[in-house]
Short mmCIF file of C-alpha atoms in Angstrom, two decimals:
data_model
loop_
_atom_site.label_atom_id
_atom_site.label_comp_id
_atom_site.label_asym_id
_atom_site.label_seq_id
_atom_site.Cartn_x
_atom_site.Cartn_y
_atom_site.Cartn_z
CA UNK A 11 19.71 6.50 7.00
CA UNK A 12 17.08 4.07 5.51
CA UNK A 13 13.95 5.06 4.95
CA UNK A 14 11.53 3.71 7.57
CA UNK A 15 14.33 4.85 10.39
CA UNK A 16 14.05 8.66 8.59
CA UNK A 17 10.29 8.48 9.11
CA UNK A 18 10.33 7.37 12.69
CA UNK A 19 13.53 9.34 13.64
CA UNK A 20 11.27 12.91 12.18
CA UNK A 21 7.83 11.88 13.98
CA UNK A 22 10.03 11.77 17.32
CA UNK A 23 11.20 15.20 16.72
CA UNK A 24 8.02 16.63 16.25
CA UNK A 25 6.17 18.54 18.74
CA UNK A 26 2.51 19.10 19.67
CA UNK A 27 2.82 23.42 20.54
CA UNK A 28 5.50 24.24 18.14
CA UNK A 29 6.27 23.92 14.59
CA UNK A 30 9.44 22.18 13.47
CA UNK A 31 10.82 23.63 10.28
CA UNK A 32 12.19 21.63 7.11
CA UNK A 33 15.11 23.07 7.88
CA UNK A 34 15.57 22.17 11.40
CA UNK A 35 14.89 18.83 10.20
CA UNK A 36 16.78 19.11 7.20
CA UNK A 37 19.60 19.66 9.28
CA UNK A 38 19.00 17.24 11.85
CA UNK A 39 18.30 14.53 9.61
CA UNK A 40 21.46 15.15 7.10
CA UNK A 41 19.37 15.08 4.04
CA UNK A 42 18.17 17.68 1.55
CA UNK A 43 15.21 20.14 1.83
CA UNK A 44 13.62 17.65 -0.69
CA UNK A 45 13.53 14.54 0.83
CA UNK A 46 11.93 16.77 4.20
CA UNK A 47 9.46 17.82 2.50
CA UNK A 48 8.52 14.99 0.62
CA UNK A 49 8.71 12.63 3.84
CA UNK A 50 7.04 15.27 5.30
CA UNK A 51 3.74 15.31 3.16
CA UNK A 52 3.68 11.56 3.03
CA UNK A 53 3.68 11.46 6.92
CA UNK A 54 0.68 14.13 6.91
CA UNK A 55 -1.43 11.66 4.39
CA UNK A 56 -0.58 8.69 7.29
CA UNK A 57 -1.91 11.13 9.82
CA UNK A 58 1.49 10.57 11.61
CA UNK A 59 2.37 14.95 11.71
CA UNK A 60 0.24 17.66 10.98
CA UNK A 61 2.03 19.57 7.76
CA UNK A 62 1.68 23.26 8.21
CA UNK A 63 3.50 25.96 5.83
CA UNK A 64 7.24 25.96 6.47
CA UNK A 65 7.34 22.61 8.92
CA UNK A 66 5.26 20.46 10.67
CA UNK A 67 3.57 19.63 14.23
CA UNK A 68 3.10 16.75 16.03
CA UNK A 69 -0.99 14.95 15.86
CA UNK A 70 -2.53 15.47 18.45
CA UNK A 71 -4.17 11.46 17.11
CA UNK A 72 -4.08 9.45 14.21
CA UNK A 73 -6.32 10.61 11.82
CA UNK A 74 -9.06 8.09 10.81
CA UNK A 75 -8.60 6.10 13.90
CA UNK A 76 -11.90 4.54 15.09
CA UNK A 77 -13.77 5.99 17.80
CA UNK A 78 -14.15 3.55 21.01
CA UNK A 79 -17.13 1.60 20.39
CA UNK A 80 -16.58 1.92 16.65
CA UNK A 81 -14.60 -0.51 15.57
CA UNK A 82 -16.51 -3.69 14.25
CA UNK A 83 -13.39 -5.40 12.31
CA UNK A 84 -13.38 -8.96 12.13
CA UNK A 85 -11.17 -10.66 14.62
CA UNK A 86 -8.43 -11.50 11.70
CA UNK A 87 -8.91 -7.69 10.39
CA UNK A 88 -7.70 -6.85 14.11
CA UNK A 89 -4.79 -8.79 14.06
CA UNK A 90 -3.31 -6.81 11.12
CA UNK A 91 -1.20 -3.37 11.70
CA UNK A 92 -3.29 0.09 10.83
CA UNK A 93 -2.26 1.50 7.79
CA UNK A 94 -0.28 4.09 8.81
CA UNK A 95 2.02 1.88 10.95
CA UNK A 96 2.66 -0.97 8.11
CA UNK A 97 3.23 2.17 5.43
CA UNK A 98 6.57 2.60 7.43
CA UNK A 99 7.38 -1.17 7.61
CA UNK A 100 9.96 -2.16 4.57
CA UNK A 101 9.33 1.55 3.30
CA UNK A 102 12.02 1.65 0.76
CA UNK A 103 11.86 -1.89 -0.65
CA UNK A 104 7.70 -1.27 -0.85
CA UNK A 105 8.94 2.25 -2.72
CA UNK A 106 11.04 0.58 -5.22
CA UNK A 107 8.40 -2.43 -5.63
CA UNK A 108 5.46 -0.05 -6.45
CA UNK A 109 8.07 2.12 -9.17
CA UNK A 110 8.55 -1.31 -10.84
CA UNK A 111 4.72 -1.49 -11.01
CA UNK A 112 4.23 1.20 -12.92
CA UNK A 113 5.85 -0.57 -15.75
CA UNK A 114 2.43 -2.33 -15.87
CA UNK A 115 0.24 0.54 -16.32
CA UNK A 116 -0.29 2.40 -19.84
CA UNK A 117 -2.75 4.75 -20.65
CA UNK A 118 -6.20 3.50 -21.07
CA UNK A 119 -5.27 1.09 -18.90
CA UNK A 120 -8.80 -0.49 -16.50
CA UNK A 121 -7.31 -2.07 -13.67
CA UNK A 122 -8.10 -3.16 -10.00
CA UNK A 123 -5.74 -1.59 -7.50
CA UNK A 124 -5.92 -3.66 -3.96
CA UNK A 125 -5.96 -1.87 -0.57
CA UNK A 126 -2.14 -2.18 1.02
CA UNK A 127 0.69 0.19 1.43
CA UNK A 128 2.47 -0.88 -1.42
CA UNK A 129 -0.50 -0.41 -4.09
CA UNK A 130 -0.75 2.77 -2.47
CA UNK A 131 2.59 4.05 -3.22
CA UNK A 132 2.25 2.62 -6.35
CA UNK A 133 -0.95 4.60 -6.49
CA UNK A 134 0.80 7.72 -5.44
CA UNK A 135 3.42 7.91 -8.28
CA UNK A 136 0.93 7.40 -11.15
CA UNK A 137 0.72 10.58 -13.85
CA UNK A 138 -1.83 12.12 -14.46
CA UNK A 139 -3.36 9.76 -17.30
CA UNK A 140 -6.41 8.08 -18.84
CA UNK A 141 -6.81 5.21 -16.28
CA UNK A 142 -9.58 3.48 -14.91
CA UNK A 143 -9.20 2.64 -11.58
CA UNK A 144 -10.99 0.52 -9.46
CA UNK A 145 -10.20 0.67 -5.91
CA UNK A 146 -11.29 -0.87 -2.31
CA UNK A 147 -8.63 2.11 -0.75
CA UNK A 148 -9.38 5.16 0.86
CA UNK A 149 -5.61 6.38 0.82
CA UNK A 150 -5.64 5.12 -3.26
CA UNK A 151 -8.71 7.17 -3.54
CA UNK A 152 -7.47 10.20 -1.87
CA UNK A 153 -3.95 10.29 -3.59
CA UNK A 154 -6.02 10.18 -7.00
CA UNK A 155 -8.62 12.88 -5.96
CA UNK A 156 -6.10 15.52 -7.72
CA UNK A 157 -5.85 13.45 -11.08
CA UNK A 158 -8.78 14.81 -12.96
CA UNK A 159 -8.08 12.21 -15.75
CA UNK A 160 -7.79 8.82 -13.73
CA UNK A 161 -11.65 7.65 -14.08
CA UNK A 162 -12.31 6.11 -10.11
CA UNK A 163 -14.51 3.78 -9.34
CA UNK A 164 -15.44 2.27 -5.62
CA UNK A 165 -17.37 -0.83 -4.35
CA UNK A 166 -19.89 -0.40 -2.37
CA UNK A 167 -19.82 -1.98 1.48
CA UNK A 168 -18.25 -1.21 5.08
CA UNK A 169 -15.79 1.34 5.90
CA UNK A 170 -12.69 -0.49 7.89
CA UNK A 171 -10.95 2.69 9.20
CA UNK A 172 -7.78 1.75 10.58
CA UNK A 173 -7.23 -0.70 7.64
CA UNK A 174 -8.74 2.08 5.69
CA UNK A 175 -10.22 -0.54 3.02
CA UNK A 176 -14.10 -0.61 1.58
CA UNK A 177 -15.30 -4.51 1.92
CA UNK A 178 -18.67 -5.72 0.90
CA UNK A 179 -19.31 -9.56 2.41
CA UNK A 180 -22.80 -9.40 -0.47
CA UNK A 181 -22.16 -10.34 -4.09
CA UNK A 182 -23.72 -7.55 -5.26
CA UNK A 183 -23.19 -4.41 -6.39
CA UNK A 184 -20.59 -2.04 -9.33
CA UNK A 185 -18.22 -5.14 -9.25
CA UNK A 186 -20.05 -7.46 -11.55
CA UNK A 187 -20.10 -4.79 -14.19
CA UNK A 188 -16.26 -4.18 -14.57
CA UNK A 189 -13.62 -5.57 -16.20
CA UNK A 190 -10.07 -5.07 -15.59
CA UNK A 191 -6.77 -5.89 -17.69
CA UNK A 192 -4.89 -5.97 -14.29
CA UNK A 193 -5.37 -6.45 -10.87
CA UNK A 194 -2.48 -4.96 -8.81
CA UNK A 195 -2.63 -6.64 -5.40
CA UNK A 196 -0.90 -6.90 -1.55
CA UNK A 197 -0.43 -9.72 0.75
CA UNK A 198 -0.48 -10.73 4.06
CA UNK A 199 1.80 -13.58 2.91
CA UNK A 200 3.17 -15.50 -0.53
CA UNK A 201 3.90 -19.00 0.68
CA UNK A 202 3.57 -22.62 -1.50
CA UNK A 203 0.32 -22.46 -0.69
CA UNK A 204 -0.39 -19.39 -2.04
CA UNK A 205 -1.57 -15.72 -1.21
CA UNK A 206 -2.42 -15.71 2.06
CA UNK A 207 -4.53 -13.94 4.48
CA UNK A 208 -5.70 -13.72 8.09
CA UNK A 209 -9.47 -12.55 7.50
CA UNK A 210 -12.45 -14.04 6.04
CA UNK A 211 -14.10 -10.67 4.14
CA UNK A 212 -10.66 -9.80 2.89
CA UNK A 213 -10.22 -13.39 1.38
CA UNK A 214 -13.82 -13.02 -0.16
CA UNK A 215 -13.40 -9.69 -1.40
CA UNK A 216 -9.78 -10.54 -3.10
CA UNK A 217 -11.60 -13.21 -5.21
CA UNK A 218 -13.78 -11.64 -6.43
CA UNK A 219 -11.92 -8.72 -7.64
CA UNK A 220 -9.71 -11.33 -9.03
CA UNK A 221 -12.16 -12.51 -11.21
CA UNK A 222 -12.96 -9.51 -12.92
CA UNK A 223 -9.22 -8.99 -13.76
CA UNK A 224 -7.05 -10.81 -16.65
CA UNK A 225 -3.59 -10.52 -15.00
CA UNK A 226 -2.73 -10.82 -11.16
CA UNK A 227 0.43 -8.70 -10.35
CA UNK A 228 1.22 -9.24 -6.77
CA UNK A 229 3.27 -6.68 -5.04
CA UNK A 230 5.19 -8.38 -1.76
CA UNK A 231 8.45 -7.68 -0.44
CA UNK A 232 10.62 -9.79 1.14
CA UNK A 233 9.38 -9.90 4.63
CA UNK A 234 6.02 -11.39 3.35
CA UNK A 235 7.18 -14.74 2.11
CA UNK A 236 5.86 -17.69 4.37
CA UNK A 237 5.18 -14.94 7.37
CA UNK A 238 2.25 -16.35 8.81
CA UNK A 239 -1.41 -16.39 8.02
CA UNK A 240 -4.14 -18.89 7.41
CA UNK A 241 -6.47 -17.98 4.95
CA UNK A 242 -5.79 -18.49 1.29
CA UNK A 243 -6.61 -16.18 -1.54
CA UNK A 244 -5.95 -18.23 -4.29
CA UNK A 245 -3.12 -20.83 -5.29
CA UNK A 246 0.16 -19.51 -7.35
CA UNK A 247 -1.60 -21.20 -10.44
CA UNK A 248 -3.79 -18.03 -10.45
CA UNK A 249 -0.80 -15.39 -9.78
CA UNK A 250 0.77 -13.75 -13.08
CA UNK A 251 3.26 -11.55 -12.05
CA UNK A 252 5.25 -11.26 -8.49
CA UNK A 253 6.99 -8.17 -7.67
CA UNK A 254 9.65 -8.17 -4.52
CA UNK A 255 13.30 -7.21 -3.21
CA UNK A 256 16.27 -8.28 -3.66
CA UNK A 257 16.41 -9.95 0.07
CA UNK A 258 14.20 -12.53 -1.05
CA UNK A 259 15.22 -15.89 -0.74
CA UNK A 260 16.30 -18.20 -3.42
CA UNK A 261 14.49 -21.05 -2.56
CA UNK A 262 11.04 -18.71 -3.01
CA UNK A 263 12.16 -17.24 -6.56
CA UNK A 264 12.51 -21.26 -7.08
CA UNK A 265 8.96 -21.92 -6.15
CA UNK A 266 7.48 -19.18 -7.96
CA UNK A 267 9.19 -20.09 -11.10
CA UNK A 268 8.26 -23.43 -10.88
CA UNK A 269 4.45 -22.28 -11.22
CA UNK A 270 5.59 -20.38 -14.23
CA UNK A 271 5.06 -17.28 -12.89
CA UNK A 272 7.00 -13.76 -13.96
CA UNK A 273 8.89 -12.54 -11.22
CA UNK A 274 10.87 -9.22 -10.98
CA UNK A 275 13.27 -8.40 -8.07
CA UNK A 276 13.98 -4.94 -7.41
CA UNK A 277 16.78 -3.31 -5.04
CA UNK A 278 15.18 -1.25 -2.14
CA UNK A 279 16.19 2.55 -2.84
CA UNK A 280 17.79 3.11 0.22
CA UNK A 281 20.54 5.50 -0.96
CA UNK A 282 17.99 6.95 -3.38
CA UNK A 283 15.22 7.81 -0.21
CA UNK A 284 18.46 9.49 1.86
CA UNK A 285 19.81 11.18 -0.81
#
């Protein structure tokens, strides 16, 4: 069973007045104690279960969901998925892009880490090491709240709670001051054109943590080449490194190469996230 089916198929046997234990879903789910508990935690960080000890509920809500009347996203911001519903989307070939990743990061290591669901795996698997991280993610924050030697550091601006990203439309503030050997980044698309997006303080807020970095690593699997948005980032000139899946097409690994950019191609870990 492939990952994003697992996580969808345990959220529908959840319930909101009893607890359902690992192994009930262990067993149910034809995997090992584990993976339950692993897919389990993950799902309570999304706000998609409530973890309690021995199983799990169902949420009564999503946490940080925007109260009615709260939500001042842009209209391109609202056209994008919440976090917690595009973690699930491509959830094993985003898992085996953001392992790759790590092959970028050594300790001592100042980098930029992009809001998205695939930095934020990445984000989750990082040791415990001396990083400096600079991040626009609440999830990326929270998973490296526990890593007492990762040095964090956050831009000031607007909370976007669904998106769960910090964006400041000003050009000032902590930004100007740091300098970062990488910039890990997500996409709303990788086309010809470029890196793509569909809103306005994302694009502006992508440049200029690109400018403060000396490498652009962009993590994108498959589904995001030439999917559709408007905006771009920046042309392929600018991109250093592209990270994807396997089920990406060989006319795009032809385009990227052409702009003499590194590009790795992983294999989602399917059997590995239902073993």
């Amino acid at each position: 069973m492939h990952l994003q089916d697992r996580w969808k198929r345990i959220i529908d046997e959840l319930s909101s007045d009893r607890v359902t234990s690992v192994d009930e879903l262990t067993e149910r789910m034809g995997v090992s104690p584990a993976t339950i508990r692993r897919d389990l935690n993950e799902l309570h960080e999304l706000g998609h279960l409530l973890r309690v000890r021995g199983g799990a509920m169902r949420a009564e809500g999503k946490l940080y969901t925007a109260r009615a009347g709260e939500d001042r996203r842009s209209d391109g911001l609202q056209s994008q998925p919440a976090f917690s519903d595009a973690v699930i989307t491509n959830a094993a070939a985003k898992r085996a892009i953001a392992r790759e990743a790590l092959n970028f990061v050594t300790p001592g290591l100042s980098m930029i880490i992009d809001g998205g669901t695939t930095t934020w795996m990445m984000a989750s698997m990082m040791a415990d090491d001396a990083y400096h991280v600079l991040t626009t993610s609440v999830p990326i924050l929270q998973c490296l709240l526990d890593r007492s030697r990762v040095k964090v550091t956050l831009p000031g601006g607007e909370l976007f709670r669904e998106q769960r990203i910090i964006l400041n439309p000003y050009e000032d503030g902590i930004l100007q001051h740091f300098a970062a050997a990488r910039m890990f980044i997500g996409c709303q698309a990788l086309t010809r054109n470029g890196l793509m997006q569909t809103d306005t303080l994302l694009v502006q807020s992508e440049r200029r943590l690109m400018e403060r970095a000396n490498q652009v690593i962009v993590l994108a699997d498959s589904s995001k080449f030439d999917a559709p948005a408007s905006l771009s980032v920046c042309p392929l000139s600018q991109i250093d490194v592209v990270i994807t899946d396997d089920k990406v097409s060989p006319e795009a690994l032809q385009w990227l190469r052409a702009h003499d950019i590194e590009v790795r191609v992983v294999r989602a870990e399917e059997s590995a996230a239902a073993a």
